[in-house]
XYZ file of N, CA, C and O in Angstrom:
360
model
N 0.744 -1.227 -0.009
C 0.035 0.025 0.020
C 0.819 1.260 -0.034
O 0.422 2.380 -0.394
N 2.078 1.235 0.496
C 3.037 2.351 0.468
C 3.156 2.888 -0.945
O 3.412 4.149 -1.154
N 3.278 2.034 -1.877
C 3.563 2.508 -3.310
C 2.328 3.309 -3.727
O 2.507 4.293 -4.485
N 1.181 2.969 -3.329
C -0.020 3.794 -3.745
C 0.038 5.168 -3.060
O -0.299 6.194 -3.834
N 0.421 5.246 -1.815
C 0.492 6.519 -1.082
C 1.644 7.239 -1.877
O 1.455 8.539 -1.911
N 2.729 6.731 -2.241
C 3.730 7.436 -2.894
C 3.321 8.075 -4.233
O 3.613 9.192 -4.464
N 2.407 7.330 -4.885
C 1.810 7.911 -6.096
C 0.866 9.030 -5.863
O 0.844 10.022 -6.544
N -0.022 8.863 -4.903
C -0.955 9.896 -4.540
C -0.211 11.161 -4.022
O -0.518 12.295 -4.590
N 0.704 11.008 -3.182
C 1.445 12.179 -2.633
C 2.281 12.801 -3.802
O 2.330 14.053 -3.824
N 2.966 11.920 -4.553
C 3.617 12.581 -5.751
C 2.752 13.270 -6.690
O 3.228 14.422 -7.157
N 1.519 12.909 -6.881
C 0.578 13.604 -7.851
C 0.284 14.949 -7.143
O 0.339 15.975 -7.794
N -0.101 14.902 -5.920
C -0.442 16.137 -5.201
C 0.766 17.108 -5.179
O 0.620 18.342 -5.503
N 1.964 16.626 -4.790
C 3.145 17.468 -4.752
C 3.413 18.000 -6.146
O 3.844 19.229 -6.292
N 3.337 17.143 -7.090
C 3.679 17.621 -8.493
C 2.748 18.698 -9.109
O 3.200 19.617 -9.647
N 1.432 18.516 -8.758
C 0.479 19.504 -9.217
C 0.678 20.736 -8.384
O 0.554 21.841 -9.137
N 0.894 20.647 -7.216
C 1.119 21.898 -6.353
C 2.383 22.633 -6.917
O 2.493 23.908 -7.022
N 3.476 21.805 -7.202
C 4.679 22.553 -7.787
C 4.439 23.189 -9.153
O 4.963 24.225 -9.324
N 3.656 22.526 -10.009
C 3.290 23.101 -11.275
C 2.459 24.454 -11.125
O 2.641 25.370 -11.849
N 1.650 24.376 -10.048
C 0.966 25.669 -9.730
C 1.727 26.814 -9.236
O 1.435 27.946 -9.440
N 2.751 26.436 -8.543
C 3.683 27.461 -7.865
C 4.500 27.954 -8.972
O 4.916 29.233 -8.895
N 5.125 27.135 -9.924
C 6.031 27.640 -10.912
C 5.522 28.613 -11.842
O 4.232 28.310 -12.212
N 6.089 29.679 -12.158
C 5.506 30.628 -13.205
C 5.489 29.969 -14.613
O 6.285 29.244 -14.937
N 4.561 30.419 -15.358
C 4.390 30.043 -16.704
C 3.768 28.679 -16.854
O 3.243 28.116 -15.885
N 3.684 28.216 -18.038
C 3.067 26.839 -18.313
C 4.202 25.739 -18.470
O 5.022 25.904 -19.237
N 3.960 24.732 -17.654
C 4.868 23.593 -17.790
C 4.408 22.595 -18.809
O 3.190 22.327 -18.776
N 5.219 22.036 -19.593
C 4.753 21.249 -20.660
C 4.931 19.735 -20.389
O 4.833 18.898 -21.310
N 5.328 19.375 -19.192
C 5.538 17.998 -18.876
C 4.246 17.241 -18.653
O 3.155 17.822 -18.214
N 4.095 16.032 -19.126
C 2.898 15.256 -18.960
C 2.727 14.926 -17.609
O 3.467 14.973 -16.627
N 1.428 14.503 -17.274
C 1.010 14.097 -15.919
C 1.899 12.912 -15.290
O 2.231 12.965 -14.035
N 2.244 11.929 -16.142
C 2.999 10.948 -15.574
C 4.344 11.367 -15.089
O 4.872 10.984 -14.059
N 5.028 12.345 -15.830
C 6.257 12.881 -15.365
C 6.067 13.851 -14.199
O 6.969 13.919 -13.399
N 4.917 14.388 -14.089
C 4.692 15.305 -13.003
C 4.552 14.421 -11.636
O 5.121 14.880 -10.641
N 3.944 13.273 -11.810
C 3.894 12.325 -10.600
C 5.214 11.902 -10.278
O 5.520 11.854 -8.979
N 6.013 11.469 -11.240
C 7.458 10.990 -10.947
C 8.259 12.128 -10.253
O 8.910 11.868 -9.245
N 8.156 13.246 -10.774
C 8.806 14.417 -10.223
C 8.391 14.789 -8.791
O 9.146 15.072 -7.942
N 7.112 14.609 -8.558
C 6.578 14.809 -7.259
C 7.081 13.746 -6.242
O 7.414 14.153 -5.165
N 7.150 12.503 -6.651
C 7.631 11.499 -5.795
C 9.095 11.735 -5.459
O 9.440 11.686 -4.319
N 9.855 12.035 -6.524
C 11.314 12.283 -6.310
C 11.548 13.440 -5.393
O 12.328 13.568 -4.401
N 10.746 14.606 -5.574
C 10.816 15.747 -4.763
C 10.413 15.452 -3.314
O 10.956 15.937 -2.400
N 9.457 14.611 -3.110
C 8.990 14.161 -1.692
C 10.038 13.426 -1.029
O 10.324 13.631 0.171
N 10.673 12.586 -1.774
C 11.846 11.761 -1.245
C 12.969 12.726 -0.815
O 13.594 12.549 0.286
N 13.335 13.678 -1.699
C 14.439 14.664 -1.309
C 13.998 15.453 -0.227
O 14.785 15.677 0.806
N 12.732 15.959 -0.062
C 12.300 16.651 1.054
C 12.243 15.942 2.343
O 12.769 16.433 3.477
N 11.894 14.615 2.264
C 12.079 13.843 3.434
C 13.470 13.589 3.938
O 13.807 13.606 5.141
N 14.362 13.398 2.961
C 15.829 13.247 3.348
C 16.420 14.469 3.968
O 17.041 14.335 4.979
N 16.045 15.591 3.388
C 16.515 16.920 4.005
C 15.936 17.036 5.399
O 16.612 17.435 6.300
N 14.721 16.762 5.474
C 14.092 16.949 6.860
C 14.653 16.007 7.872
O 14.970 16.410 8.999
N 14.934 14.739 7.438
C 15.646 13.805 8.456
C 16.975 14.246 8.702
O 17.435 14.190 9.908
N 17.743 14.881 7.750
C 19.068 15.330 7.928
C 18.994 16.545 8.934
O 20.097 16.700 9.716
N 17.954 17.286 8.897
C 17.905 18.497 9.775
C 17.326 18.071 11.160
O 17.297 18.966 12.048
N 16.911 16.894 11.209
C 16.199 16.463 12.552
C 14.778 16.826 12.736
O 14.276 16.819 13.872
N 14.085 17.204 11.607
C 12.691 17.601 11.696
C 11.781 16.735 11.026
O 10.732 17.060 10.651
N 12.258 15.489 10.620
C 11.440 14.578 9.835
C 10.281 13.978 10.611
O 9.264 13.569 9.878
N 10.431 13.921 11.850
C 9.340 13.368 12.635
C 9.162 14.155 13.903
O 10.025 14.003 14.819
N 8.100 14.863 14.065
C 7.897 15.684 15.178
C 6.500 15.363 15.717
O 5.768 14.657 15.145
N 6.099 15.940 16.892
C 4.787 15.820 17.346
C 3.824 16.533 16.571
O 4.086 17.770 16.204
N 2.684 16.116 16.256
C 1.759 16.835 15.469
C 1.888 16.721 14.109
O 2.627 15.762 13.578
N 1.543 17.802 13.359
C 1.811 17.731 11.866
C 3.171 18.229 11.646
O 3.637 19.252 12.158
N 3.916 17.585 10.720
C 5.315 17.775 10.363
C 5.297 18.938 9.238
O 5.653 18.647 8.089
N 4.942 20.164 9.652
C 4.901 21.199 8.635
C 6.234 21.552 7.945
O 6.169 21.744 6.708
N 7.285 21.455 8.731
C 8.590 21.715 8.071
C 8.938 20.692 6.936
O 9.380 20.924 5.920
N 8.640 19.376 7.390
C 8.876 18.268 6.346
C 8.016 18.496 5.085
O 8.486 18.360 4.122
N 6.769 18.833 5.358
C 5.879 19.062 4.205
C 6.390 20.310 3.242
O 6.234 20.112 2.078
N 6.840 21.323 3.944
C 7.312 22.516 3.083
C 8.600 21.985 2.299
O 8.747 22.413 1.201
N 9.439 21.241 2.982
C 10.649 20.704 2.406
C 10.306 19.787 1.140
O 10.986 19.810 0.127
N 9.269 18.965 1.432
C 8.838 18.112 0.286
C 8.295 18.877 -0.903
O 8.649 18.585 -2.054
N 7.519 19.908 -0.522
C 6.958 20.841 -1.738
C 8.112 21.566 -2.330
O 8.166 21.611 -3.583
N 9.120 22.021 -1.562
C 10.251 22.783 -2.142
C 11.002 21.780 -3.105
O 11.491 22.136 -4.212
N 11.266 20.530 -2.699
C 11.892 19.575 -3.447
C 11.103 19.302 -4.745
O 11.752 19.087 -5.810
N 9.776 19.140 -4.667
C 8.961 18.906 -5.829
C 9.089 20.157 -6.784
O 9.141 19.771 -7.934
N 9.027 21.210 -6.334
C 9.101 22.503 -7.156
C 10.443 22.346 -8.001
O 10.495 22.628 -9.084
N 11.509 22.089 -7.294
C 12.777 22.014 -7.940
C 12.879 20.977 -8.896
O 13.282 21.188 -10.107
N 12.387 19.807 -8.650
C 12.425 18.588 -9.590
C 11.396 18.857 -10.748
O 11.805 18.420 -11.834
N 10.262 19.478 -10.559
C 9.438 19.716 -11.574
C 9.982 20.757 -12.539
O 9.910 20.575 -13.697
N 10.669 21.761 -11.920
C 11.356 22.825 -12.766
C 12.398 22.136 -13.672
O 12.489 22.329 -14.926
N 13.292 21.202 -13.043
C 14.258 20.562 -13.755
C 13.705 19.680 -14.854
O 14.118 19.572 -16.036
N 12.638 18.918 -14.455
C 11.957 18.022 -15.339
C 11.363 18.745 -16.528
O 11.329 18.186 -17.728
N 10.781 19.860 -16.260
C 10.134 20.720 -17.403
C 11.277 21.147 -18.353
O 10.964 21.134 -19.644
N 12.314 21.648 -17.814
C 13.460 22.081 -18.762
C 13.963 20.824 -19.470
O 14.228 20.939 -20.762
N 14.168 19.680 -18.791
C 14.674 18.494 -19.525
C 13.547 17.994 -20.581
O 14.000 17.641 -21.778
N 12.361 18.092 -20.321
C 11.315 17.619 -21.186
C 11.261 18.638 -22.473
O 11.152 17.997 -23.561
N 11.381 19.799 -22.255
C 11.332 20.859 -23.378
C 12.459 20.600 -24.252
O 12.465 20.639 -25.503
N 13.785 20.272 -23.713
C 14.928 20.109 -24.464
C 14.776 18.773 -25.186
O 15.178 18.722 -26.451
N 14.283 17.732 -24.685
C 14.086 16.392 -25.279
C 13.112 16.576 -26.461
O 13.316 16.020 -27.601
N 11.978 17.229 -26.234
C 10.963 17.509 -27.267
C 11.361 18.515 -28.325
O 10.611 18.750 -29.268
N 12.439 19.349 -27.955
C 12.883 20.295 -28.985
C 11.987 21.498 -28.974
O 11.983 22.321 -29.961
N 11.221 21.776 -27.940
C 10.238 22.926 -27.846
C 10.917 23.957 -26.875
O 11.380 23.584 -25.804
N 10.800 25.226 -27.111
C 11.222 26.174 -26.188
C 10.318 26.277 -24.932
O 9.021 26.145 -25.116
N 10.872 26.404 -23.744
C 10.062 26.545 -22.551
C 9.395 27.835 -22.529
O 9.997 28.924 -22.879
N 8.051 27.891 -22.296
C 7.344 29.171 -22.229
C 6.997 29.568 -20.905
O 7.013 28.791 -19.918
């Protein structure tokens, strides 16, 4: 069941990251999910490294770091996708 949660959280993080980034991202939904999953993993790793990965109550700092990681990876993924497809990023 953890793989299903990873996909759901990846989709949510990826879509939020696309909403935060300026302009229109041209990456498909499947790549958005993958970027969201990778960004969530990076955010979890950074939160654990900072010692805030697991706190009492809601882990707001971990969630913000996950979203920041997703924004970064979606941005990189969009640039890569545009280069692969030969389209300029808008």
